[in-house]
Amino acid sequence: MWHSLSSDNLGVGALTESQIAICEAAALAADVRVRFIVFGTQGGSSYAPAGSDITIGERVSIKRMLTGRSGFLRQVEQCDLVLDIGEGDSFADIYGNTRFIFQIASKIAVIAKRKPLILSPQTIGPFKQAWARIIAAAVMRRCARVFARDTLSADYLVKLAVTGNTDEVIDVAFRLPYTSLPAHTDGRLRVGLNVSGLMFSGGYTGGNQFGLTLDYPALMRKLLAAWTHRSDIEVWLVPHVIPDALPADDDRIAIRALAAEFPAARVAPEFKSPSDAKTFIAGLDFLTGARMHACIAAFSSGVPVVPLAYSRKFEGLFSSLGYDWVADGARLSTDEAFEKIEQGLARRQELKAEIECGNAIAREKIGRYQAHLAEAMRTCAQSSRAHEADIHDGRHVGP
């Protein structure tokens, strides 16, 4: 639930591809066969992994749930286990009440159907409104397990008094598959600038929605001005969110504008899938960006990266891996962020060593999450066999 194999936000797609890979490894360990129903937003892409048993689920409609005409609810009834990843960071009220209500209503529906609900690794909150905090905490206490993907989210769960069923692991996208390509040999550094269309537009509202203390478009131009004048650098503009119907969020629009101003910069090809994007990013020598899953793609493939943060999800995730090379756009000035990114580029070998240590931590945390899923699958399989035996013996009463 709240995954997608067609989202134009490749971060959501990265979560989904990675979750499927982890689930299939867990199913192998549990000696069960797994069939997926994927519920979530739909986009114009398509990147379902070959060989997996996948059905695209019905749309989550609150109106249809209330009127008893919900295909979503009928498909939930078919499930043994529901994994809800909240699109990574959507289980919050900072994106508006409509998104929060969809998130909370779908969780309540699964719990009402008495299906085990696991909140997969994600950012929890923040919930700035008191009513949202109360409802979210009550729902999370009813979940089979709640996995925070960073230390700040784990601490926030404690503040919400949700403690008996929680664990802190890491973003599942650290497991996203990719292909290692041959190293380039022309002697130039391949430097990637992941430009966020959302930050370039000032957020969905167009008025510095995320409270940045820096001028994001000015920072992009300052970096490009510095890098495109260096003969030892090949600059690549890298998109990671590409929604045709939402121009304020489209990285390609911002990139086209910057590419016209800085023609020496090269534009990355349009990626067909999150794994395709990670394969490209893995071939860079350095990346900075404001799309968190572009930064995770770099980090998890060993590429030195300075994430440019616009919310606490960045600091929480990377600090939990012992990695402090994050430029906080809600604290730093334009010049301070520029200097931090320039330092990261100059000290990329140092960053690479820290990333190697961080990835060892990430592997352990993903392994712990996978082991829990394997145990949950074993429990579901045992329950299903017992249920079938009861029906065979005539002992079955009720659902």
mmCIF file of C-alpha atoms in Angstrom:
data_model
loop_
_atom_site.group_PDB
_atom_site.id
_atom_site.type_symbol
_atom_site.label_atom_id
_atom_site.label_comp_id
_atom_site.label_asym_id
_atom_site.label_seq_id
_atom_site.Cartn_x
_atom_site.Cartn_y
_atom_site.Cartn_z
ATOM 1 C CA MET A 1 0.000 0.000 0.000
ATOM 2 C CA TRP A 2 1.179 3.485 -1.013
ATOM 3 C CA HIS A 3 3.730 2.033 -3.412
ATOM 4 C CA SER A 4 3.752 2.501 -7.183
ATOM 5 C CA LEU A 5 5.291 0.846 -10.241
ATOM 6 C CA SER A 6 4.311 3.686 -12.567
ATOM 7 C CA SER A 7 4.878 6.837 -10.502
ATOM 8 C CA ASP A 8 6.704 9.671 -12.243
ATOM 9 C CA ASN A 9 8.390 10.277 -8.897
ATOM 10 C CA LEU A 10 11.224 7.778 -9.232
ATOM 11 C CA GLY A 11 11.732 7.934 -5.460
ATOM 12 C CA VAL A 12 8.364 6.247 -4.897
ATOM 13 C CA GLY A 13 9.246 3.779 -7.639
ATOM 14 C CA ALA A 14 12.616 3.097 -5.988
ATOM 15 C CA LEU A 15 10.846 2.215 -2.751
ATOM 16 C CA THR A 16 8.544 -0.167 -4.603
ATOM 17 C CA GLU A 17 11.207 -1.930 -6.654
ATOM 18 C CA SER A 18 13.327 -2.300 -3.516
ATOM 19 C CA GLN A 19 10.426 -3.531 -1.389
ATOM 20 C CA ILE A 20 9.632 -6.224 -3.946
ATOM 21 C CA ALA A 21 13.259 -7.381 -3.963
ATOM 22 C CA ILE A 22 13.331 -7.522 -0.147
ATOM 23 C CA CYS A 23 9.974 -9.333 0.031
ATOM 24 C CA GLU A 24 11.074 -11.936 -2.495
ATOM 25 C CA ALA A 25 14.261 -12.589 -0.512
ATOM 26 C CA ALA A 26 12.196 -12.855 2.682
ATOM 27 C CA ALA A 27 9.740 -15.239 0.986
ATOM 28 C CA LEU A 28 12.641 -17.442 -0.107
ATOM 29 C CA ALA A 29 13.891 -17.572 3.487
ATOM 30 C CA ALA A 30 10.364 -18.330 4.746
ATOM 31 C CA ASP A 31 9.800 -20.991 2.056
ATOM 32 C CA VAL A 32 6.602 -19.357 0.807
ATOM 33 C CA ARG A 33 5.455 -17.985 -2.533
ATOM 34 C CA VAL A 34 4.446 -14.334 -2.607
ATOM 35 C CA ARG A 35 1.917 -12.533 -4.792
ATOM 36 C CA PHE A 36 1.823 -8.747 -4.770
ATOM 37 C CA ILE A 37 -1.100 -6.344 -5.053
ATOM 38 C CA VAL A 38 0.258 -2.792 -5.397
ATOM 39 C CA PHE A 39 -1.987 0.025 -4.149
ATOM 40 C CA GLY A 40 -0.993 3.646 -4.728
ATOM 41 C CA THR A 41 -0.803 6.571 -7.088
ATOM 42 C CA GLN A 42 -0.428 5.937 -10.796
ATOM 43 C CA GLY A 43 1.755 7.807 -13.262
ATOM 44 C CA GLY A 44 2.843 7.657 -16.857
ATOM 45 C CA SER A 45 5.735 5.257 -16.390
ATOM 46 C CA SER A 46 5.865 1.462 -16.111
ATOM 47 C CA TYR A 47 8.692 -0.455 -14.463
ATOM 48 C CA ALA A 48 7.321 -3.609 -12.883
ATOM 49 C CA PRO A 49 10.210 -6.077 -12.370
ATOM 50 C CA ALA A 50 10.109 -9.082 -14.670
ATOM 51 C CA GLY A 51 9.253 -12.446 -13.159
ATOM 52 C CA SER A 52 7.285 -11.171 -10.145
ATOM 53 C CA ASP A 53 3.602 -11.994 -9.594
ATOM 54 C CA ILE A 54 2.140 -8.494 -9.468
ATOM 55 C CA THR A 55 -1.381 -7.073 -9.736
ATOM 56 C CA ILE A 56 -1.974 -3.323 -9.817
ATOM 57 C CA GLY A 57 -4.585 -2.687 -7.152
ATOM 58 C CA GLU A 58 -7.746 -0.641 -7.285
ATOM 59 C CA ARG A 59 -7.612 3.059 -6.513
ATOM 60 C CA VAL A 60 -7.992 4.090 -2.868
ATOM 61 C CA SER A 61 -11.277 6.011 -2.821
ATOM 62 C CA ILE A 62 -12.724 7.198 0.488
ATOM 63 C CA LYS A 63 -16.106 7.848 -1.142
ATOM 64 C CA ARG A 64 -16.287 4.277 -2.475
ATOM 65 C CA MET A 65 -15.221 2.861 0.879
ATOM 66 C CA LEU A 66 -18.018 4.759 2.625
ATOM 67 C CA THR A 67 -20.632 3.657 0.070
ATOM 68 C CA GLY A 68 -19.575 -0.009 0.068
ATOM 69 C CA ARG A 69 -18.417 -0.002 -3.573
ATOM 70 C CA SER A 70 -14.689 -0.163 -2.967
ATOM 71 C CA GLY A 71 -12.616 -2.515 -5.112
ATOM 72 C CA PHE A 72 -9.703 -1.571 -2.860
ATOM 73 C CA LEU A 73 -11.422 -3.099 0.176
ATOM 74 C CA ARG A 74 -12.296 -6.272 -1.735
ATOM 75 C CA GLN A 75 -8.657 -6.710 -2.712
ATOM 76 C CA VAL A 76 -7.460 -6.014 0.835
ATOM 77 C CA GLU A 77 -9.643 -8.934 1.928
ATOM 78 C CA GLN A 78 -7.526 -11.195 -0.319
ATOM 79 C CA CYS A 79 -4.305 -10.204 1.449
ATOM 80 C CA ASP A 80 -2.518 -12.119 4.189
ATOM 81 C CA LEU A 81 -0.227 -9.210 5.023
ATOM 82 C CA VAL A 82 -0.266 -5.496 4.168
ATOM 83 C CA LEU A 83 2.936 -3.437 3.933
ATOM 84 C CA ASP A 84 2.325 0.316 3.896
ATOM 85 C CA ILE A 85 5.316 2.510 2.993
ATOM 86 C CA GLY A 86 3.444 5.822 2.905
ATOM 87 C CA GLU A 87 5.299 6.845 -0.282
ATOM 88 C CA GLY A 88 8.328 7.291 1.958
ATOM 89 C CA ASP A 89 7.341 10.515 3.701
ATOM 90 C CA SER A 90 3.619 11.082 3.074
ATOM 91 C CA PHE A 91 2.417 9.869 6.498
ATOM 92 C CA ALA A 92 2.472 13.449 7.769
ATOM 93 C CA ASP A 93 0.309 16.554 7.638
ATOM 94 C CA ILE A 94 2.952 18.913 6.233
ATOM 95 C CA TYR A 95 1.717 18.194 2.682
ATOM 96 C CA GLY A 96 -1.850 19.181 3.527
ATOM 97 C CA ASN A 97 -4.895 17.554 5.102
ATOM 98 C CA THR A 98 -6.138 15.820 1.948
ATOM 99 C CA ARG A 99 -3.035 13.647 1.614
ATOM 100 C CA PHE A 100 -3.050 12.896 5.348
ATOM 101 C CA ILE A 101 -6.703 11.847 5.304
ATOM 102 C CA PHE A 102 -6.076 9.404 2.435
ATOM 103 C CA GLN A 103 -3.088 7.992 4.298
ATOM 104 C CA ILE A 104 -4.963 7.518 7.564
ATOM 105 C CA ALA A 105 -8.233 6.254 6.008
ATOM 106 C CA SER A 106 -6.453 3.477 4.102
ATOM 107 C CA LYS A 107 -4.695 2.323 7.277
ATOM 108 C CA ILE A 108 -7.933 2.308 9.259
ATOM 109 C CA ALA A 109 -9.566 0.260 6.477
ATOM 110 C CA VAL A 110 -6.866 -2.431 6.654
ATOM 111 C CA ILE A 111 -7.087 -2.614 10.449
ATOM 112 C CA ALA A 112 -10.892 -2.817 10.245
ATOM 113 C CA LYS A 113 -10.487 -5.812 7.910
ATOM 114 C CA ARG A 114 -8.317 -7.448 10.608
ATOM 115 C CA LYS A 115 -5.326 -7.762 8.314
ATOM 116 C CA PRO A 116 -1.823 -7.477 9.806
ATOM 117 C CA LEU A 117 -0.580 -3.989 8.894
ATOM 118 C CA ILE A 118 3.142 -3.264 8.864
ATOM 119 C CA LEU A 119 4.318 0.282 8.328
ATOM 120 C CA SER A 120 7.435 -0.312 6.254
ATOM 121 C CA PRO A 121 10.508 1.916 6.763
ATOM 122 C CA GLN A 122 9.452 5.539 6.305
ATOM 123 C CA THR A 123 9.574 9.005 7.796
ATOM 124 C CA ILE A 124 6.978 9.265 10.553
ATOM 125 C CA GLY A 125 5.337 12.692 10.710
ATOM 126 C CA PRO A 126 5.632 15.410 11.569
ATOM 127 C CA PHE A 127 2.021 15.900 12.584
ATOM 128 C CA LYS A 128 1.744 19.606 13.361
ATOM 129 C CA GLN A 129 -1.972 19.552 14.169
ATOM 130 C CA ALA A 130 -3.086 18.039 17.473
ATOM 131 C CA TRP A 131 -5.971 16.073 15.932
ATOM 132 C CA ALA A 132 -3.642 14.534 13.354
ATOM 133 C CA ARG A 133 -1.142 13.497 16.057
ATOM 134 C CA ILE A 134 -3.865 11.830 18.118
ATOM 135 C CA ILE A 135 -5.338 9.869 15.193
ATOM 136 C CA ALA A 136 -1.953 8.874 13.766
ATOM 137 C CA ALA A 137 -0.690 7.623 17.130
ATOM 138 C CA ALA A 138 -3.872 5.632 17.750
ATOM 139 C CA VAL A 139 -3.607 3.941 14.345
ATOM 140 C CA MET A 140 0.089 3.142 14.737
ATOM 141 C CA ARG A 141 -0.541 1.429 18.057
ATOM 142 C CA ARG A 142 -2.874 -0.951 16.187
ATOM 143 C CA CYS A 143 -0.245 -1.854 13.574
ATOM 144 C CA ALA A 144 1.574 -5.179 13.730
ATOM 145 C CA ARG A 145 4.874 -3.284 13.407
ATOM 146 C CA VAL A 146 6.027 0.274 12.717
ATOM 147 C CA PHE A 147 9.466 0.745 11.106
ATOM 148 C CA ALA A 148 11.069 4.185 11.206
ATOM 149 C CA ARG A 149 13.689 4.764 8.543
ATOM 150 C CA ASP A 150 15.731 7.229 10.616
ATOM 151 C CA THR A 151 16.601 8.210 14.172
ATOM 152 C CA LEU A 152 14.525 11.404 14.181
ATOM 153 C CA SER A 153 11.402 9.440 13.220
ATOM 154 C CA ALA A 154 12.164 6.800 15.879
ATOM 155 C CA ASP A 155 12.483 9.554 18.494
ATOM 156 C CA TYR A 156 9.251 11.108 17.252
ATOM 157 C CA LEU A 157 7.444 7.799 17.805
ATOM 158 C CA VAL A 158 8.570 7.906 21.441
ATOM 159 C CA LYS A 159 7.140 11.431 21.769
ATOM 160 C CA LEU A 160 3.848 10.107 20.388
ATOM 161 C CA ALA A 161 3.956 7.276 22.965
ATOM 162 C CA VAL A 162 4.104 4.639 20.215
ATOM 163 C CA THR A 163 6.798 2.321 21.560
ATOM 164 C CA GLY A 164 5.654 -1.271 21.979
ATOM 165 C CA ASN A 165 5.699 -2.284 18.309
ATOM 166 C CA THR A 166 8.435 -0.160 16.735
ATOM 167 C CA ASP A 167 11.926 -0.511 15.308
ATOM 168 C CA GLU A 168 14.409 1.778 13.574
ATOM 169 C CA VAL A 169 15.918 0.477 10.341
ATOM 170 C CA ILE A 170 16.675 2.371 7.097
ATOM 171 C CA ASP A 171 15.093 3.322 3.765
ATOM 172 C CA VAL A 172 14.455 0.212 1.665
ATOM 173 C CA ALA A 173 15.880 1.975 -1.435
ATOM 174 C CA PHE A 174 19.358 1.071 -0.196
ATOM 175 C CA ARG A 175 18.483 -2.327 -1.698
ATOM 176 C CA LEU A 176 17.457 -0.940 -5.127
ATOM 177 C CA PRO A 177 19.045 -3.082 -7.872
ATOM 178 C CA TYR A 178 21.282 -1.431 -10.475
ATOM 179 C CA THR A 179 23.924 -2.313 -13.061
ATOM 180 C CA SER A 180 27.609 -1.459 -12.590
ATOM 181 C CA LEU A 181 29.013 0.115 -15.744
ATOM 182 C CA PRO A 182 32.690 0.305 -16.813
ATOM 183 C CA ALA A 183 34.577 3.279 -15.375
ATOM 184 C CA HIS A 184 35.114 6.237 -17.712
ATOM 185 C CA THR A 185 38.728 6.878 -18.679
ATOM 186 C CA ASP A 186 38.875 10.423 -20.098
ATOM 187 C CA GLY A 187 40.286 11.873 -16.870
ATOM 188 C CA ARG A 188 37.393 14.299 -16.255
ATOM 189 C CA LEU A 189 35.206 14.205 -13.165
ATOM 190 C CA ARG A 190 31.563 13.395 -13.849
ATOM 191 C CA VAL A 191 29.660 15.662 -11.453
ATOM 192 C CA GLY A 192 25.889 15.325 -11.127
ATOM 193 C CA LEU A 193 23.516 18.113 -10.096
ATOM 194 C CA ASN A 194 20.083 16.697 -9.249
ATOM 195 C CA VAL A 195 17.814 19.726 -9.667
ATOM 196 C CA SER A 196 14.479 19.613 -7.842
ATOM 197 C CA GLY A 197 11.664 21.177 -9.837
ATOM 198 C CA LEU A 198 9.702 21.469 -6.590
ATOM 199 C CA MET A 199 12.409 23.542 -4.879
ATOM 200 C CA PHE A 200 12.999 25.558 -8.046
ATOM 201 C CA SER A 201 9.260 26.453 -8.080
ATOM 202 C CA GLY A 202 9.162 27.401 -4.390
ATOM 203 C CA GLY A 203 7.132 24.328 -3.453
ATOM 204 C CA TYR A 204 3.594 23.429 -4.488
ATOM 205 C CA THR A 205 2.369 26.849 -3.335
ATOM 206 C CA GLY A 206 5.108 28.790 -5.129
ATOM 207 C CA GLY A 207 5.914 30.795 -1.991
ATOM 208 C CA ASN A 208 8.872 29.102 -0.303
ATOM 209 C CA GLN A 209 6.557 26.410 1.079
ATOM 210 C CA PHE A 210 9.345 24.575 2.892
ATOM 211 C CA GLY A 211 10.825 27.619 4.613
ATOM 212 C CA LEU A 212 14.235 27.549 2.939
ATOM 213 C CA THR A 213 16.842 29.994 4.241
ATOM 214 C CA LEU A 214 18.661 29.932 0.913
ATOM 215 C CA ASP A 215 17.751 30.969 -2.607
ATOM 216 C CA TYR A 216 17.503 27.590 -4.335
ATOM 217 C CA PRO A 217 17.506 28.768 -7.997
ATOM 218 C CA ALA A 218 20.444 31.081 -7.199
ATOM 219 C CA LEU A 219 22.347 28.179 -5.626
ATOM 220 C CA MET A 220 21.803 26.009 -8.706
ATOM 221 C CA ARG A 221 23.097 28.797 -10.943
ATOM 222 C CA LYS A 222 26.090 29.455 -8.697
ATOM 223 C CA LEU A 223 27.124 25.791 -8.756
ATOM 224 C CA LEU A 224 26.714 25.579 -12.517
ATOM 225 C CA ALA A 225 28.669 28.799 -13.056
ATOM 226 C CA ALA A 226 31.532 27.397 -10.982
ATOM 227 C CA TRP A 227 31.555 23.896 -12.456
ATOM 228 C CA THR A 228 30.966 24.602 -16.140
ATOM 229 C CA HIS A 229 34.064 26.832 -16.184
ATOM 230 C CA ARG A 230 36.298 24.023 -14.950
ATOM 231 C CA SER A 231 38.002 22.027 -17.701
ATOM 232 C CA ASP A 232 38.392 18.997 -15.396
ATOM 233 C CA ILE A 233 34.640 18.616 -14.785
ATOM 234 C CA GLU A 234 31.816 17.233 -16.937
ATOM 235 C CA VAL A 235 28.557 18.495 -15.417
ATOM 236 C CA TRP A 236 25.362 16.451 -15.684
ATOM 237 C CA LEU A 237 21.876 17.735 -14.828
ATOM 238 C CA VAL A 238 19.989 14.777 -13.350
ATOM 239 C CA PRO A 239 16.162 14.618 -12.976
ATOM 240 C CA HIS A 240 14.426 12.259 -10.554
ATOM 241 C CA VAL A 241 10.769 13.416 -10.554
ATOM 242 C CA ILE A 242 9.160 13.733 -13.996
ATOM 243 C CA PRO A 243 5.356 14.213 -13.769
ATOM 244 C CA ASP A 244 3.840 15.517 -17.013
ATOM 245 C CA ALA A 245 0.700 16.724 -15.232
ATOM 246 C CA LEU A 246 2.403 18.592 -12.371
ATOM 247 C CA PRO A 247 4.823 21.198 -13.762
ATOM 248 C CA ALA A 248 5.616 22.697 -10.351
ATOM 249 C CA ASP A 249 7.128 19.341 -9.338
ATOM 250 C CA ASP A 250 8.798 18.447 -12.655
ATOM 251 C CA ASP A 251 12.606 18.394 -12.488
ATOM 252 C CA ARG A 252 12.841 18.459 -16.290
ATOM 253 C CA ILE A 253 11.317 21.944 -16.549
ATOM 254 C CA ALA A 254 13.868 23.437 -14.161
ATOM 255 C CA ILE A 255 16.657 21.519 -15.891
ATOM 256 C CA ARG A 256 15.651 22.801 -19.347
ATOM 257 C CA ALA A 257 15.760 26.378 -18.061
ATOM 258 C CA LEU A 258 19.202 25.886 -16.521
ATOM 259 C CA ALA A 259 20.546 24.014 -19.555
ATOM 260 C CA ALA A 260 19.599 26.988 -21.749
ATOM 261 C CA GLU A 261 21.586 29.300 -19.464
ATOM 262 C CA PHE A 262 24.540 26.914 -19.114
ATOM 263 C CA PRO A 263 24.889 25.073 -22.437
ATOM 264 C CA ALA A 264 28.142 23.437 -21.323
ATOM 265 C CA ALA A 265 26.155 21.334 -18.850
ATOM 266 C CA ARG A 266 24.847 18.023 -20.150
ATOM 267 C CA VAL A 267 21.350 16.679 -19.478
ATOM 268 C CA ALA A 268 20.976 13.075 -18.337
ATOM 269 C CA PRO A 269 18.747 10.846 -20.476
ATOM 270 C CA GLU A 270 15.161 10.273 -19.374
ATOM 271 C CA PHE A 271 15.223 7.222 -17.168
ATOM 272 C CA LYS A 272 12.856 4.321 -17.784
ATOM 273 C CA SER A 273 12.862 3.140 -14.169
ATOM 274 C CA PRO A 274 14.343 3.897 -10.731
ATOM 275 C CA SER A 275 16.988 1.200 -11.316
ATOM 276 C CA ASP A 276 17.864 2.873 -14.609
ATOM 277 C CA ALA A 277 18.353 6.186 -12.747
ATOM 278 C CA LYS A 278 20.520 4.514 -10.110
ATOM 279 C CA THR A 279 22.664 2.869 -12.789
ATOM 280 C CA PHE A 280 23.370 6.317 -14.273
ATOM 281 C CA ILE A 281 24.040 7.926 -10.880
ATOM 282 C CA ALA A 282 26.375 5.058 -9.919
ATOM 283 C CA GLY A 283 28.595 6.089 -12.843
ATOM 284 C CA LEU A 284 29.181 9.603 -11.457
ATOM 285 C CA ASP A 285 32.144 10.760 -9.377
ATOM 286 C CA PHE A 286 30.054 13.116 -7.231
ATOM 287 C CA LEU A 287 26.405 14.144 -6.805
ATOM 288 C CA THR A 288 24.510 16.824 -4.979
ATOM 289 C CA GLY A 289 20.735 17.032 -5.054
ATOM 290 C CA ALA A 290 17.489 17.818 -3.270
ATOM 291 C CA ARG A 291 15.639 14.622 -4.221
ATOM 292 C CA MET A 292 16.365 12.253 -1.373
ATOM 293 C CA HIS A 293 16.178 9.044 -3.402
ATOM 294 C CA ALA A 294 18.603 10.396 -5.986
ATOM 295 C CA CYS A 295 20.976 10.957 -3.045
ATOM 296 C CA ILE A 296 20.277 7.460 -1.680
ATOM 297 C CA ALA A 297 21.010 6.039 -5.137
ATOM 298 C CA ALA A 298 24.415 7.743 -5.007
ATOM 299 C CA PHE A 299 25.173 6.789 -1.404
ATOM 300 C CA SER A 300 24.151 3.132 -1.754
ATOM 301 C CA SER A 301 26.284 2.749 -4.899
ATOM 302 C CA GLY A 302 29.324 4.318 -3.230
ATOM 303 C CA VAL A 303 29.228 7.719 -4.980
ATOM 304 C CA PRO A 304 30.287 10.743 -2.853
ATOM 305 C CA VAL A 305 27.178 12.857 -2.290
ATOM 306 C CA VAL A 306 26.127 16.034 -0.492
ATOM 307 C CA PRO A 307 22.341 15.927 -0.081
ATOM 308 C CA LEU A 308 20.639 19.333 -0.103
ATOM 309 C CA ALA A 309 17.941 19.042 2.559
ATOM 310 C CA TYR A 310 14.564 20.765 2.638
ATOM 311 C CA SER A 311 13.023 18.729 5.482
ATOM 312 C CA ARG A 312 14.154 16.740 8.512
ATOM 313 C CA LYS A 313 13.907 13.464 6.590
ATOM 314 C CA PHE A 314 17.372 14.096 5.102
ATOM 315 C CA GLU A 315 19.175 14.798 8.357
ATOM 316 C CA GLY A 316 17.370 11.982 10.152
ATOM 317 C CA LEU A 317 18.252 9.364 7.556
ATOM 318 C CA PHE A 318 21.862 10.258 6.818
ATOM 319 C CA SER A 319 22.798 11.034 10.434
ATOM 320 C CA SER A 320 21.574 7.555 11.394
ATOM 321 C CA LEU A 321 24.341 6.253 9.098
ATOM 322 C CA GLY A 322 26.965 8.470 10.723
ATOM 323 C CA TYR A 323 27.081 10.756 7.674
ATOM 324 C CA ASP A 324 27.110 14.510 8.315
ATOM 325 C CA TRP A 325 27.721 15.757 4.779
ATOM 326 C CA VAL A 326 24.234 17.247 4.393
ATOM 327 C CA ALA A 327 23.662 20.875 3.343
ATOM 328 C CA ASP A 328 20.553 21.983 5.242
ATOM 329 C CA GLY A 329 18.541 24.328 3.053
ATOM 330 C CA ALA A 330 16.389 25.361 6.018
ATOM 331 C CA ARG A 331 19.410 26.580 8.028
ATOM 332 C CA LEU A 332 22.190 27.601 5.653
ATOM 333 C CA SER A 333 22.464 30.664 3.446
ATOM 334 C CA THR A 334 23.019 30.304 -0.295
ATOM 335 C CA ASP A 335 26.747 30.978 0.114
ATOM 336 C CA GLU A 336 27.083 28.580 3.060
ATOM 337 C CA ALA A 337 25.365 25.764 1.143
ATOM 338 C CA PHE A 338 27.574 26.467 -1.882
ATOM 339 C CA GLU A 339 30.701 26.196 0.276
ATOM 340 C CA LYS A 340 29.522 22.946 1.889
ATOM 341 C CA ILE A 341 28.884 21.360 -1.515
ATOM 342 C CA GLU A 342 32.230 22.610 -2.856
ATOM 343 C CA GLN A 343 34.003 21.151 0.181
ATOM 344 C CA GLY A 344 32.277 17.823 -0.421
ATOM 345 C CA LEU A 345 33.439 17.788 -4.037
ATOM 346 C CA ALA A 346 37.022 18.614 -3.018
ATOM 347 C CA ARG A 347 37.029 15.999 -0.222
ATOM 348 C CA ARG A 348 35.168 13.302 -2.121
ATOM 349 C CA GLN A 349 37.663 10.556 -1.171
ATOM 350 C CA GLU A 350 36.952 11.289 2.489
ATOM 351 C CA LEU A 351 33.215 11.166 1.767
ATOM 352 C CA LYS A 352 33.660 7.868 -0.060
ATOM 353 C CA ALA A 353 35.275 6.286 3.024
ATOM 354 C CA GLU A 354 32.440 7.509 5.265
ATOM 355 C CA ILE A 355 29.876 6.180 2.794
ATOM 356 C CA GLU A 356 31.485 2.737 2.881
ATOM 357 C CA CYS A 357 31.004 2.650 6.668
ATOM 358 C CA GLY A 358 27.440 3.958 6.313
ATOM 359 C CA ASN A 359 26.516 1.275 3.801
ATOM 360 C CA ALA A 360 27.665 -1.435 6.213
ATOM 361 C CA ILE A 361 25.208 -0.005 8.765
ATOM 362 C CA ALA A 362 22.452 0.143 6.113
ATOM 363 C CA ARG A 363 22.988 -3.522 5.155
ATOM 364 C CA GLU A 364 22.559 -4.615 8.776
ATOM 365 C CA LYS A 365 19.369 -2.570 9.170
ATOM 366 C CA ILE A 366 17.846 -3.815 5.915
ATOM 367 C CA GLY A 367 18.746 -7.362 6.957
ATOM 368 C CA ARG A 368 16.856 -6.908 10.218
ATOM 369 C CA TYR A 369 13.786 -5.633 8.380
ATOM 370 C CA GLN A 370 13.948 -8.521 5.894
ATOM 371 C CA ALA A 371 14.207 -11.052 8.726
ATOM 372 C CA HIS A 372 11.067 -9.607 10.327
ATOM 373 C CA LEU A 373 9.185 -9.906 7.030
ATOM 374 C CA ALA A 374 10.298 -13.522 6.671
ATOM 375 C CA GLU A 375 8.952 -14.293 10.150
ATOM 376 C CA ALA A 376 5.681 -12.473 9.389
ATOM 377 C CA MET A 377 5.313 -14.507 6.188
ATOM 378 C CA ARG A 378 5.894 -17.776 8.077
ATOM 379 C CA THR A 379 3.212 -16.781 10.597
ATOM 380 C CA CYS A 380 0.755 -15.911 7.797
ATOM 381 C CA ALA A 381 1.449 -19.230 6.043
ATOM 382 C CA GLN A 382 0.889 -21.195 9.250
ATOM 383 C CA SER A 383 -2.350 -19.318 9.925
ATOM 384 C CA SER A 384 -3.539 -19.967 6.373
ATOM 385 C CA ARG A 385 -2.807 -23.706 6.655
ATOM 386 C CA ALA A 386 -4.636 -23.886 9.982
ATOM 387 C CA HIS A 387 -7.598 -22.037 8.465
ATOM 388 C CA GLU A 388 -7.759 -24.464 5.522
ATOM 389 C CA ALA A 389 -7.580 -27.434 7.905
ATOM 390 C CA ASP A 390 -10.489 -26.056 9.923
ATOM 391 C CA ILE A 391 -12.586 -25.697 6.780
ATOM 392 C CA HIS A 392 -11.706 -29.233 5.706
ATOM 393 C CA ASP A 393 -12.705 -30.591 9.129
ATOM 394 C CA GLY A 394 -15.945 -28.634 9.217
ATOM 395 C CA ARG A 395 -14.855 -26.473 12.137
ATOM 396 C CA HIS A 396 -14.874 -23.138 10.274
ATOM 397 C CA VAL A 397 -17.268 -20.519 11.616
ATOM 398 C CA GLY A 398 -17.258 -16.866 10.529
ATOM 399 C CA PRO A 399 -14.651 -15.028 8.470
#
